[in-house]
mmCIF file of N, CA, C and O in Angstrom:
data_model
loop_
_atom_site.group_PDB
_atom_site.id
_atom_site.type_symbol
_atom_site.label_atom_id
_atom_site.label_comp_id
_atom_site.label_asym_id
_atom_site.label_seq_id
_atom_site.Cartn_x
_atom_site.Cartn_y
_atom_site.Cartn_z
ATOM 1 N N MET V 108 -12.356 4.869 18.525
ATOM 2 C CA MET V 108 -12.819 3.530 18.800
ATOM 3 C C MET V 108 -12.750 2.708 17.527
ATOM 4 O O MET V 108 -13.206 3.139 16.472
ATOM 5 N N THR V 109 -12.197 1.518 17.587
ATOM 6 C CA THR V 109 -12.065 0.640 16.434
ATOM 7 C C THR V 109 -13.204 -0.368 16.434
ATOM 8 O O THR V 109 -13.463 -1.020 17.440
ATOM 9 N N LEU V 110 -13.899 -0.476 15.299
ATOM 10 C CA LEU V 110 -14.989 -1.432 15.175
ATOM 11 C C LEU V 110 -14.439 -2.788 14.752
ATOM 12 O O LEU V 110 -13.469 -2.871 14.021
ATOM 13 N N ARG V 111 -15.093 -3.856 15.206
ATOM 14 C CA ARG V 111 -14.693 -5.191 14.798
ATOM 15 C C ARG V 111 -15.436 -5.546 13.519
ATOM 16 O O ARG V 111 -16.649 -5.425 13.445
ATOM 17 N N PRO V 112 -14.698 -5.986 12.500
ATOM 18 C CA PRO V 112 -15.347 -6.307 11.230
ATOM 19 C C PRO V 112 -16.209 -7.564 11.323
ATOM 20 O O PRO V 112 -15.944 -8.455 12.129
ATOM 21 N N THR V 113 -17.252 -7.606 10.487
ATOM 22 C CA THR V 113 -18.103 -8.789 10.406
ATOM 23 C C THR V 113 -17.341 -9.897 9.691
ATOM 24 O O THR V 113 -16.239 -9.671 9.179
ATOM 25 N N GLY V 114 -17.933 -11.078 9.604
ATOM 26 C CA GLY V 114 -17.282 -12.208 8.957
ATOM 27 C C GLY V 114 -16.906 -11.923 7.511
ATOM 28 O O GLY V 114 -15.779 -12.186 7.090
ATOM 29 N N ALA V 115 -17.832 -11.364 6.733
ATOM 30 C CA ALA V 115 -17.560 -11.067 5.327
ATOM 31 C C ALA V 115 -16.492 -9.977 5.212
ATOM 32 O O ALA V 115 -15.616 -10.046 4.345
ATOM 33 N N GLN V 116 -16.563 -8.976 6.068
ATOM 34 C CA GLN V 116 -15.563 -7.906 6.042
ATOM 35 C C GLN V 116 -14.186 -8.466 6.426
ATOM 36 O O GLN V 116 -13.177 -8.087 5.841
ATOM 37 N N ARG V 117 -14.150 -9.357 7.402
ATOM 38 C CA ARG V 117 -12.894 -9.966 7.836
ATOM 39 C C ARG V 117 -12.274 -10.758 6.680
ATOM 40 O O ARG V 117 -11.083 -10.684 6.436
ATOM 41 N N GLU V 118 -13.120 -11.504 5.938
ATOM 42 C CA GLU V 118 -12.629 -12.258 4.781
ATOM 43 C C GLU V 118 -12.024 -11.320 3.736
ATOM 44 O O GLU V 118 -10.969 -11.591 3.185
ATOM 45 N N TYR V 119 -12.727 -10.224 3.477
ATOM 46 C CA TYR V 119 -12.251 -9.252 2.490
ATOM 47 C C TYR V 119 -10.929 -8.633 2.953
ATOM 48 O O TYR V 119 -9.993 -8.488 2.174
ATOM 49 N N LEU V 120 -10.849 -8.274 4.221
ATOM 50 C CA LEU V 120 -9.607 -7.711 4.759
ATOM 51 C C LEU V 120 -8.473 -8.723 4.697
ATOM 52 O O LEU V 120 -7.331 -8.355 4.409
ATOM 53 N N ASP V 121 -8.787 -9.990 4.936
ATOM 54 C CA ASP V 121 -7.760 -11.035 4.837
ATOM 55 C C ASP V 121 -7.242 -11.148 3.404
ATOM 56 O O ASP V 121 -6.036 -11.321 3.186
ATOM 57 N N GLU V 122 -8.143 -11.023 2.422
ATOM 58 C CA GLU V 122 -7.722 -11.046 1.019
ATOM 59 C C GLU V 122 -6.799 -9.858 0.721
ATOM 60 O O GLU V 122 -5.767 -10.010 0.063
ATOM 61 N N LEU V 123 -7.192 -8.676 1.206
ATOM 62 C CA LEU V 123 -6.373 -7.492 0.969
ATOM 63 C C LEU V 123 -5.035 -7.594 1.681
ATOM 64 O O LEU V 123 -4.000 -7.185 1.149
ATOM 65 N N ARG V 124 -5.020 -8.168 2.883
ATOM 66 C CA ARG V 124 -3.753 -8.367 3.606
ATOM 67 C C ARG V 124 -2.841 -9.278 2.792
ATOM 68 O O ARG V 124 -1.648 -9.013 2.654
ATOM 69 N N SER V 125 -3.405 -10.336 2.222
ATOM 70 C CA SER V 125 -2.606 -11.242 1.387
ATOM 71 C C SER V 125 -2.032 -10.504 0.181
ATOM 72 O O SER V 125 -0.870 -10.703 -0.182
ATOM 73 N N GLU V 126 -2.846 -9.649 -0.433
ATOM 74 C CA GLU V 126 -2.358 -8.864 -1.568
ATOM 75 C C GLU V 126 -1.242 -7.909 -1.135
ATOM 76 O O GLU V 126 -0.259 -7.734 -1.855
ATOM 77 N N LEU V 127 -1.393 -7.301 0.029
ATOM 78 C CA LEU V 127 -0.362 -6.396 0.534
ATOM 79 C C LEU V 127 0.933 -7.149 0.826
ATOM 80 O O LEU V 127 2.023 -6.674 0.485
ATOM 81 N N LEU V 128 0.824 -8.312 1.435
ATOM 82 C CA LEU V 128 2.020 -9.105 1.724
ATOM 83 C C LEU V 128 2.702 -9.552 0.437
ATOM 84 O O LEU V 128 3.933 -9.536 0.339
ATOM 85 N N ARG V 129 1.906 -9.920 -0.564
ATOM 86 C CA ARG V 129 2.467 -10.303 -1.861
ATOM 87 C C ARG V 129 3.176 -9.109 -2.503
ATOM 88 O O ARG V 129 4.277 -9.227 -3.036
ATOM 89 N N ALA V 130 2.548 -7.929 -2.424
ATOM 90 C CA ALA V 130 3.161 -6.717 -2.989
ATOM 91 C C ALA V 130 4.462 -6.385 -2.265
ATOM 92 O O ALA V 130 5.443 -5.989 -2.898
ATOM 93 N N ALA V 131 4.478 -6.539 -0.937
ATOM 94 C CA ALA V 131 5.700 -6.266 -0.173
ATOM 95 C C ALA V 131 6.811 -7.219 -0.605
ATOM 96 O O ALA V 131 7.954 -6.790 -0.807
ATOM 97 N N TYR V 132 6.476 -8.480 -0.782
ATOM 98 C CA TYR V 132 7.470 -9.459 -1.213
ATOM 99 C C TYR V 132 7.999 -9.103 -2.601
ATOM 100 O O TYR V 132 9.216 -9.091 -2.830
ATOM 101 N N GLN V 133 7.084 -8.788 -3.524
ATOM 102 C CA GLN V 133 7.494 -8.464 -4.892
ATOM 103 C C GLN V 133 8.374 -7.222 -4.936
ATOM 104 O O GLN V 133 9.391 -7.191 -5.642
ATOM 105 N N ARG V 134 8.006 -6.188 -4.195
ATOM 106 C CA ARG V 134 8.807 -4.959 -4.196
ATOM 107 C C ARG V 134 10.170 -5.195 -3.555
ATOM 108 O O ARG V 134 11.174 -4.659 -3.994
ATOM 109 N N THR V 135 10.216 -6.009 -2.513
ATOM 110 C CA THR V 135 11.495 -6.333 -1.883
ATOM 111 C C THR V 135 12.381 -7.088 -2.870
ATOM 112 O O THR V 135 13.578 -6.799 -2.985
ATOM 113 N N GLN V 136 11.785 -8.025 -3.604
ATOM 114 C CA GLN V 136 12.539 -8.759 -4.618
ATOM 115 C C GLN V 136 13.050 -7.809 -5.699
ATOM 116 O O GLN V 136 14.184 -7.939 -6.161
ATOM 117 N N GLN V 137 12.218 -6.847 -6.092
ATOM 118 C CA GLN V 137 12.653 -5.865 -7.096
ATOM 119 C C GLN V 137 13.872 -5.098 -6.604
ATOM 120 O O GLN V 137 14.831 -4.899 -7.344
ATOM 121 N N LEU V 138 13.807 -4.646 -5.358
ATOM 122 C CA LEU V 138 14.918 -3.868 -4.812
ATOM 123 C C LEU V 138 16.206 -4.692 -4.759
ATOM 124 O O LEU V 138 17.281 -4.182 -5.086
ATOM 125 N N THR V 139 16.096 -5.943 -4.365
ATOM 126 C CA THR V 139 17.302 -6.763 -4.274
ATOM 127 C C THR V 139 17.845 -7.133 -5.646
ATOM 128 O O THR V 139 19.039 -7.407 -5.772
ATOM 129 N N SER V 140 17.000 -7.116 -6.670
ATOM 130 C CA SER V 140 17.473 -7.467 -8.013
ATOM 131 C C SER V 140 18.154 -6.294 -8.713
ATOM 132 O O SER V 140 18.886 -6.494 -9.685
ATOM 133 N N LEU V 141 17.928 -5.081 -8.230
ATOM 134 C CA LEU V 141 18.584 -3.924 -8.824
ATOM 135 C C LEU V 141 20.048 -3.895 -8.409
ATOM 136 O O LEU V 141 20.390 -4.277 -7.293
ATOM 137 N N SER V 142 20.888 -3.436 -9.307
ATOM 138 C CA SER V 142 22.307 -3.333 -8.949
ATOM 139 C C SER V 142 22.456 -2.309 -7.828
ATOM 140 O O SER V 142 21.661 -1.372 -7.713
ATOM 141 N N PRO V 143 23.465 -2.465 -6.995
ATOM 142 C CA PRO V 143 23.646 -1.559 -5.854
ATOM 143 C C PRO V 143 23.748 -0.091 -6.296
ATOM 144 O O PRO V 143 24.323 0.210 -7.341
ATOM 145 N N ALA V 144 23.160 0.773 -5.493
ATOM 146 C CA ALA V 144 23.241 2.205 -5.781
ATOM 147 C C ALA V 144 24.678 2.671 -5.598
ATOM 148 O O ALA V 144 25.379 2.222 -4.700
ATOM 149 N N GLY V 145 25.105 3.536 -6.471
ATOM 150 C CA GLY V 145 26.460 4.068 -6.384
ATOM 151 C C GLY V 145 26.477 5.522 -6.790
ATOM 152 O O GLY V 145 25.460 6.086 -7.199
ATOM 153 N N LEU V 146 27.627 6.124 -6.674
ATOM 154 C CA LEU V 146 27.744 7.541 -7.019
ATOM 155 C C LEU V 146 27.471 7.793 -8.492
ATOM 156 O O LEU V 146 26.980 8.856 -8.862
ATOM 157 N N ASP V 147 27.788 6.827 -9.333
ATOM 158 C CA ASP V 147 27.590 7.003 -10.768
ATOM 159 C C ASP V 147 26.348 6.274 -11.277
ATOM 160 O O ASP V 147 26.253 5.915 -12.436
ATOM 161 N N GLU V 148 25.361 6.089 -10.399
ATOM 162 C CA GLU V 148 24.147 5.367 -10.771
ATOM 163 C C GLU V 148 23.384 6.117 -11.857
ATOM 164 O O GLU V 148 23.261 7.341 -11.831
ATOM 165 N N ASP V 149 22.873 5.357 -12.794
ATOM 166 C CA ASP V 149 22.037 5.881 -13.856
ATOM 167 C C ASP V 149 20.815 6.573 -13.239
ATOM 168 O O ASP V 149 20.163 6.000 -12.360
ATOM 169 N N PRO V 150 20.469 7.792 -13.660
ATOM 170 C CA PRO V 150 19.329 8.512 -13.085
ATOM 171 C C PRO V 150 18.000 7.761 -13.231
ATOM 172 O O PRO V 150 17.149 7.832 -12.350
ATOM 173 N N VAL V 151 17.845 7.029 -14.329
ATOM 174 C CA VAL V 151 16.607 6.263 -14.520
ATOM 175 C C VAL V 151 16.527 5.134 -13.489
ATOM 176 O O VAL V 151 15.481 4.909 -12.880
ATOM 177 N N GLN V 152 17.627 4.445 -13.260
ATOM 178 C CA GLN V 152 17.642 3.376 -12.265
ATOM 179 C C GLN V 152 17.440 3.946 -10.864
ATOM 180 O O GLN V 152 16.746 3.346 -10.040
ATOM 181 N N ALA V 153 18.015 5.098 -10.592
ATOM 182 C CA ALA V 153 17.829 5.731 -9.279
ATOM 183 C C ALA V 153 16.357 6.083 -9.067
ATOM 184 O O ALA V 153 15.802 5.871 -7.978
ATOM 185 N N ALA V 154 15.694 6.590 -10.099
ATOM 186 C CA ALA V 154 14.276 6.935 -10.007
ATOM 187 C C ALA V 154 13.434 5.668 -9.821
ATOM 188 O O ALA V 154 12.473 5.653 -9.035
ATOM 189 N N HIS V 155 13.804 4.620 -10.533
ATOM 190 C CA HIS V 155 13.094 3.338 -10.400
ATOM 191 C C HIS V 155 13.225 2.812 -8.973
ATOM 192 O O HIS V 155 12.243 2.397 -8.359
ATOM 193 N N ARG V 156 14.444 2.828 -8.443
ATOM 194 C CA ARG V 156 14.691 2.368 -7.075
ATOM 195 C C ARG V 156 13.862 3.187 -6.075
ATOM 196 O O ARG V 156 13.236 2.640 -5.173
ATOM 197 N N ALA V 157 13.829 4.500 -6.263
ATOM 198 C CA ALA V 157 13.067 5.362 -5.353
ATOM 199 C C ALA V 157 11.575 5.061 -5.429
ATOM 200 O O ALA V 157 10.882 5.040 -4.405
ATOM 201 N N SER V 158 11.078 4.805 -6.623
ATOM 202 C CA SER V 158 9.667 4.486 -6.803
ATOM 203 C C SER V 158 9.302 3.163 -6.128
ATOM 204 O O SER V 158 8.290 3.067 -5.419
ATOM 205 N N VAL V 159 10.121 2.159 -6.324
ATOM 206 C CA VAL V 159 9.875 0.856 -5.701
ATOM 207 C C VAL V 159 9.945 0.990 -4.182
ATOM 208 O O VAL V 159 9.106 0.453 -3.457
ATOM 209 N N ARG V 160 10.908 1.730 -3.666
ATOM 210 C CA ARG V 160 11.050 1.948 -2.220
ATOM 211 C C ARG V 160 9.825 2.678 -1.660
ATOM 212 O O ARG V 160 9.305 2.326 -0.608
ATOM 213 N N ARG V 161 9.340 3.690 -2.392
ATOM 214 C CA ARG V 161 8.165 4.457 -1.942
ATOM 215 C C ARG V 161 6.942 3.540 -1.849
ATOM 216 O O ARG V 161 6.207 3.569 -0.855
ATOM 217 N N ILE V 162 6.732 2.702 -2.869
ATOM 218 C CA ILE V 162 5.591 1.790 -2.840
ATOM 219 C C ILE V 162 5.745 0.784 -1.706
ATOM 220 O O ILE V 162 4.773 0.500 -0.986
ATOM 221 N N LEU V 163 6.934 0.259 -1.509
ATOM 222 C CA LEU V 163 7.164 -0.681 -0.419
ATOM 223 C C LEU V 163 6.846 -0.029 0.928
ATOM 224 O O LEU V 163 6.190 -0.644 1.786
ATOM 225 N N ASP V 164 7.254 1.211 1.115
ATOM 226 C CA ASP V 164 6.930 1.936 2.353
ATOM 227 C C ASP V 164 5.418 2.098 2.511
ATOM 228 O O ASP V 164 4.878 1.931 3.604
ATOM 229 N N GLN V 165 4.714 2.414 1.413
ATOM 230 C CA GLN V 165 3.258 2.576 1.463
ATOM 231 C C GLN V 165 2.573 1.250 1.813
ATOM 232 O O GLN V 165 1.585 1.235 2.558
ATOM 233 N N VAL V 166 3.092 0.161 1.289
ATOM 234 C CA VAL V 166 2.534 -1.159 1.592
ATOM 235 C C VAL V 166 2.699 -1.457 3.085
ATOM 236 O O VAL V 166 1.748 -1.891 3.754
ATOM 237 N N HIS V 167 3.883 -1.191 3.633
ATOM 238 C CA HIS V 167 4.106 -1.425 5.068
ATOM 239 C C HIS V 167 3.212 -0.521 5.923
ATOM 240 O O HIS V 167 2.695 -0.964 6.959
ATOM 241 N N GLU V 168 3.004 0.710 5.488
ATOM 242 C CA GLU V 168 2.112 1.613 6.221
ATOM 243 C C GLU V 168 0.679 1.092 6.191
ATOM 244 O O GLU V 168 -0.041 1.181 7.197
ATOM 245 N N ALA V 169 0.242 0.538 5.056
ATOM 246 C CA ALA V 169 -1.101 -0.031 4.960
ATOM 247 C C ALA V 169 -1.250 -1.220 5.907
ATOM 248 O O ALA V 169 -2.283 -1.367 6.579
ATOM 249 N N LEU V 170 -0.226 -2.060 5.972
ATOM 250 C CA LEU V 170 -0.266 -3.190 6.909
ATOM 251 C C LEU V 170 -0.320 -2.699 8.352
ATOM 252 O O LEU V 170 -1.047 -3.268 9.181
ATOM 253 N N ASP V 171 0.397 -1.624 8.652
ATOM 254 C CA ASP V 171 0.335 -1.035 9.999
ATOM 255 C C ASP V 171 -1.067 -0.514 10.303
ATOM 256 O O ASP V 171 -1.572 -0.679 11.418
ATOM 257 N N ARG V 172 -1.710 0.113 9.295
ATOM 258 C CA ARG V 172 -3.079 0.607 9.494
ATOM 259 C C ARG V 172 -4.042 -0.560 9.722
ATOM 260 O O ARG V 172 -4.967 -0.454 10.526
ATOM 261 N N MET V 173 -3.811 -1.674 9.024
ATOM 262 C CA MET V 173 -4.650 -2.862 9.250
ATOM 263 C C MET V 173 -4.522 -3.316 10.697
ATOM 264 O O MET V 173 -5.512 -3.604 11.357
ATOM 265 N N ASP V 174 -3.277 -3.387 11.172
ATOM 266 C CA ASP V 174 -3.048 -3.823 12.556
ATOM 267 C C ASP V 174 -3.674 -2.858 13.556
ATOM 268 O O ASP V 174 -4.138 -3.277 14.615
ATOM 269 N N ALA V 175 -3.693 -1.570 13.209
ATOM 270 C CA ALA V 175 -4.247 -0.554 14.113
ATOM 271 C C ALA V 175 -5.771 -0.450 14.004
ATOM 272 O O ALA V 175 -6.403 0.218 14.818
ATOM 273 N N GLY V 176 -6.347 -1.098 12.980
ATOM 274 C CA GLY V 176 -7.797 -1.039 12.801
ATOM 275 C C GLY V 176 -8.270 0.193 12.060
ATOM 276 O O GLY V 176 -9.462 0.512 12.068
ATOM 277 N N THR V 177 -7.358 0.915 11.412
ATOM 278 C CA THR V 177 -7.758 2.123 10.681
ATOM 279 C C THR V 177 -7.631 1.958 9.169
ATOM 280 O O THR V 177 -7.806 2.921 8.430
ATOM 281 N N TYR V 178 -7.348 0.757 8.717
ATOM 282 C CA TYR V 178 -7.223 0.501 7.283
ATOM 283 C C TYR V 178 -8.562 0.770 6.602
ATOM 284 O O TYR V 178 -9.619 0.401 7.108
ATOM 285 N N GLY V 179 -8.506 1.444 5.471
ATOM 286 C CA GLY V 179 -9.726 1.761 4.728
ATOM 287 C C GLY V 179 -10.292 3.127 5.051
ATOM 288 O O GLY V 179 -11.300 3.523 4.486
ATOM 289 N N GLU V 180 -9.627 3.854 5.940
ATOM 290 C CA GLU V 180 -10.031 5.221 6.256
ATOM 291 C C GLU V 180 -9.019 6.172 5.633
ATOM 292 O O GLU V 180 -7.819 5.914 5.646
ATOM 293 N N CYS V 181 -9.496 7.295 5.107
ATOM 294 C CA CYS V 181 -8.611 8.312 4.553
ATOM 295 C C CYS V 181 -7.756 8.878 5.683
ATOM 296 O O CYS V 181 -8.284 9.277 6.724
ATOM 297 N N VAL V 182 -6.450 8.902 5.480
ATOM 298 C CA VAL V 182 -5.563 9.409 6.535
ATOM 299 C C VAL V 182 -5.668 10.923 6.680
ATOM 300 O O VAL V 182 -5.281 11.471 7.709
ATOM 301 N N ALA V 183 -6.217 11.596 5.673
ATOM 302 C CA ALA V 183 -6.329 13.052 5.729
ATOM 303 C C ALA V 183 -7.649 13.508 6.357
ATOM 304 O O ALA V 183 -7.655 14.393 7.206
ATOM 305 N N CYS V 184 -8.769 12.891 5.935
ATOM 306 C CA CYS V 184 -10.076 13.386 6.403
ATOM 307 C C CYS V 184 -10.878 12.361 7.197
ATOM 308 O O CYS V 184 -11.885 12.711 7.805
ATOM 309 N N GLY V 185 -10.449 11.101 7.171
ATOM 310 C CA GLY V 185 -11.138 10.064 7.940
ATOM 311 C C GLY V 185 -12.299 9.391 7.230
ATOM 312 O O GLY V 185 -12.905 8.466 7.777
ATOM 313 N N ARG V 186 -12.630 9.834 6.014
ATOM 314 C CA ARG V 186 -13.726 9.188 5.276
ATOM 315 C C ARG V 186 -13.348 7.742 4.933
ATOM 316 O O ARG V 186 -12.179 7.419 4.799
ATOM 317 N N ILE V 187 -14.366 6.927 4.739
ATOM 318 C CA ILE V 187 -14.151 5.539 4.338
ATOM 319 C C ILE V 187 -13.781 5.523 2.854
ATOM 320 O O ILE V 187 -14.418 6.176 2.033
ATOM 321 N N LEU V 188 -12.728 4.790 2.513
ATOM 322 C CA LEU V 188 -12.269 4.692 1.133
ATOM 323 C C LEU V 188 -13.164 3.748 0.337
ATOM 324 O O LEU V 188 -13.720 2.797 0.886
ATOM 325 N N ALA V 189 -13.292 4.005 -0.941
ATOM 326 C CA ALA V 189 -14.084 3.152 -1.819
ATOM 327 C C ALA V 189 -13.429 1.777 -1.926
ATOM 328 O O ALA V 189 -12.214 1.673 -2.096
ATOM 329 N N LEU V 190 -14.244 0.721 -1.830
ATOM 330 C CA LEU V 190 -13.710 -0.635 -1.924
ATOM 331 C C LEU V 190 -13.028 -0.875 -3.265
ATOM 332 O O LEU V 190 -12.020 -1.576 -3.327
ATOM 333 N N LEU V 191 -13.550 -0.272 -4.327
ATOM 334 C CA LEU V 191 -12.926 -0.425 -5.641
ATOM 335 C C LEU V 191 -11.499 0.134 -5.623
ATOM 336 O O LEU V 191 -10.591 -0.457 -6.197
ATOM 337 N N ASP V 192 -11.307 1.265 -4.952
ATOM 338 C CA ASP V 192 -9.966 1.853 -4.850
ATOM 339 C C ASP V 192 -9.028 0.944 -4.067
ATOM 340 O O ASP V 192 -7.863 0.772 -4.440
ATOM 341 N N LEU V 193 -9.527 0.349 -2.985
ATOM 342 C CA LEU V 193 -8.700 -0.557 -2.185
ATOM 343 C C LEU V 193 -8.375 -1.826 -2.965
ATOM 344 O O LEU V 193 -7.268 -2.358 -2.854
ATOM 345 N N ARG V 194 -9.313 -2.303 -3.754
ATOM 346 C CA ARG V 194 -9.066 -3.503 -4.559
ATOM 347 C C ARG V 194 -8.027 -3.217 -5.640
ATOM 348 O O ARG V 194 -7.136 -3.994 -5.907
ATOM 349 N N ARG V 195 -8.136 -2.034 -6.243
ATOM 350 C CA ARG V 195 -7.217 -1.647 -7.317
ATOM 351 C C ARG V 195 -5.807 -1.416 -6.789
ATOM 352 O O ARG V 195 -4.822 -1.798 -7.407
ATOM 353 N N CYS V 196 -5.721 -0.758 -5.637
ATOM 354 C CA CYS V 196 -4.423 -0.414 -5.053
ATOM 355 C C CYS V 196 -4.557 -0.530 -3.529
ATOM 356 O O CYS V 196 -4.926 0.446 -2.869
ATOM 357 N N PRO V 197 -4.294 -1.710 -2.965
ATOM 358 C CA PRO V 197 -4.547 -1.942 -1.534
ATOM 359 C C PRO V 197 -3.781 -1.028 -0.587
ATOM 360 O O PRO V 197 -4.114 -0.947 0.584
ATOM 361 N N TRP V 198 -2.752 -0.340 -1.061
ATOM 362 C CA TRP V 198 -1.994 0.530 -0.167
ATOM 363 C C TRP V 198 -2.434 1.988 -0.276
ATOM 364 O O TRP V 198 -1.834 2.859 0.342
ATOM 365 N N VAL V 199 -3.508 2.261 -1.015
ATOM 366 C CA VAL V 199 -4.015 3.635 -1.104
ATOM 367 C C VAL V 199 -4.363 4.116 0.309
ATOM 368 O O VAL V 199 -4.851 3.351 1.132
ATOM 369 N N ASP V 200 -4.074 5.386 0.590
ATOM 370 C CA ASP V 200 -4.297 5.858 1.960
ATOM 371 C C ASP V 200 -5.175 7.099 2.060
ATOM 372 O O ASP V 200 -5.421 7.589 3.152
ATOM 373 N N CYS V 201 -5.637 7.621 0.930
ATOM 374 C CA CYS V 201 -6.530 8.772 1.031
ATOM 375 C C CYS V 201 -7.600 8.714 -0.055
ATOM 376 O O CYS V 201 -7.420 8.064 -1.091
ATOM 377 N N CYS V 202 -8.692 9.389 0.210
ATOM 378 C CA CYS V 202 -9.820 9.403 -0.715
ATOM 379 C C CYS V 202 -9.493 10.255 -1.943
ATOM 380 O O CYS V 202 -8.519 11.019 -1.933
ATOM 381 N N ASP V 203 -10.309 10.122 -2.968
ATOM 382 C CA ASP V 203 -10.073 10.885 -4.215
ATOM 383 C C ASP V 203 -10.055 12.383 -3.963
ATOM 384 O O ASP V 203 -9.226 13.096 -4.520
ATOM 385 N N THR V 204 -10.953 12.867 -3.127
ATOM 386 C CA THR V 204 -11.020 14.309 -2.855
ATOM 387 C C THR V 204 -9.719 14.806 -2.234
ATOM 388 O O THR V 204 -9.154 15.801 -2.689
ATOM 389 N N CYS V 205 -9.218 14.119 -1.235
ATOM 390 C CA CYS V 205 -7.973 14.526 -0.578
ATOM 391 C C CYS V 205 -6.769 14.342 -1.503
ATOM 392 O O CYS V 205 -5.850 15.156 -1.496
ATOM 393 N N ALA V 206 -6.791 13.278 -2.296
ATOM 394 C CA ALA V 206 -5.684 13.034 -3.232
ATOM 395 C C ALA V 206 -5.599 14.162 -4.252
ATOM 396 O O ALA V 206 -4.510 14.623 -4.583
ATOM 397 N N ARG V 207 -6.743 14.637 -4.739
ATOM 398 C CA ARG V 207 -6.739 15.737 -5.715
ATOM 399 C C ARG V 207 -6.310 17.049 -5.088
ATOM 400 O O ARG V 207 -5.700 17.883 -5.744
ATOM 401 N N SER V 208 -6.610 17.234 -3.810
ATOM 402 C CA SER V 208 -6.257 18.502 -3.173
ATOM 403 C C SER V 208 -4.768 18.610 -2.860
ATOM 404 O O SER V 208 -4.267 19.703 -2.624
ATOM 405 N N THR V 209 -4.055 17.475 -2.862
ATOM 406 C CA THR V 209 -2.615 17.523 -2.580
ATOM 407 C C THR V 209 -1.781 17.595 -3.844
ATOM 408 O O THR V 209 -0.571 17.737 -3.767
ATOM 409 N N VAL V 210 -2.423 17.483 -4.996
ATOM 410 C CA VAL V 210 -1.667 17.517 -6.276
ATOM 411 C C VAL V 210 -1.413 18.913 -6.698
ATOM 412 O O VAL V 210 -2.013 19.853 -6.461
#
């Protein structure tokens, strides 16, 4: 069951959605500014491209969770994520405990 956020929570979620959309735009711009991938691509540039792509995917997944009403819940255990963690990195998807257990 998805709970409906209060007015203050809705405002906060709207701020985070704006940050996620801005991050998606910035990462997309980064990807388009990189030279096309090729067979002889520099390994550092390939790693950079993969990192930017991974973050862009995480941002889109966070937006999907917002639409589904599950944003802010750990995808592994279901606990509520710390607001400080969401503010620092709005696309974070798991709590500190679960993040440490997967490393």
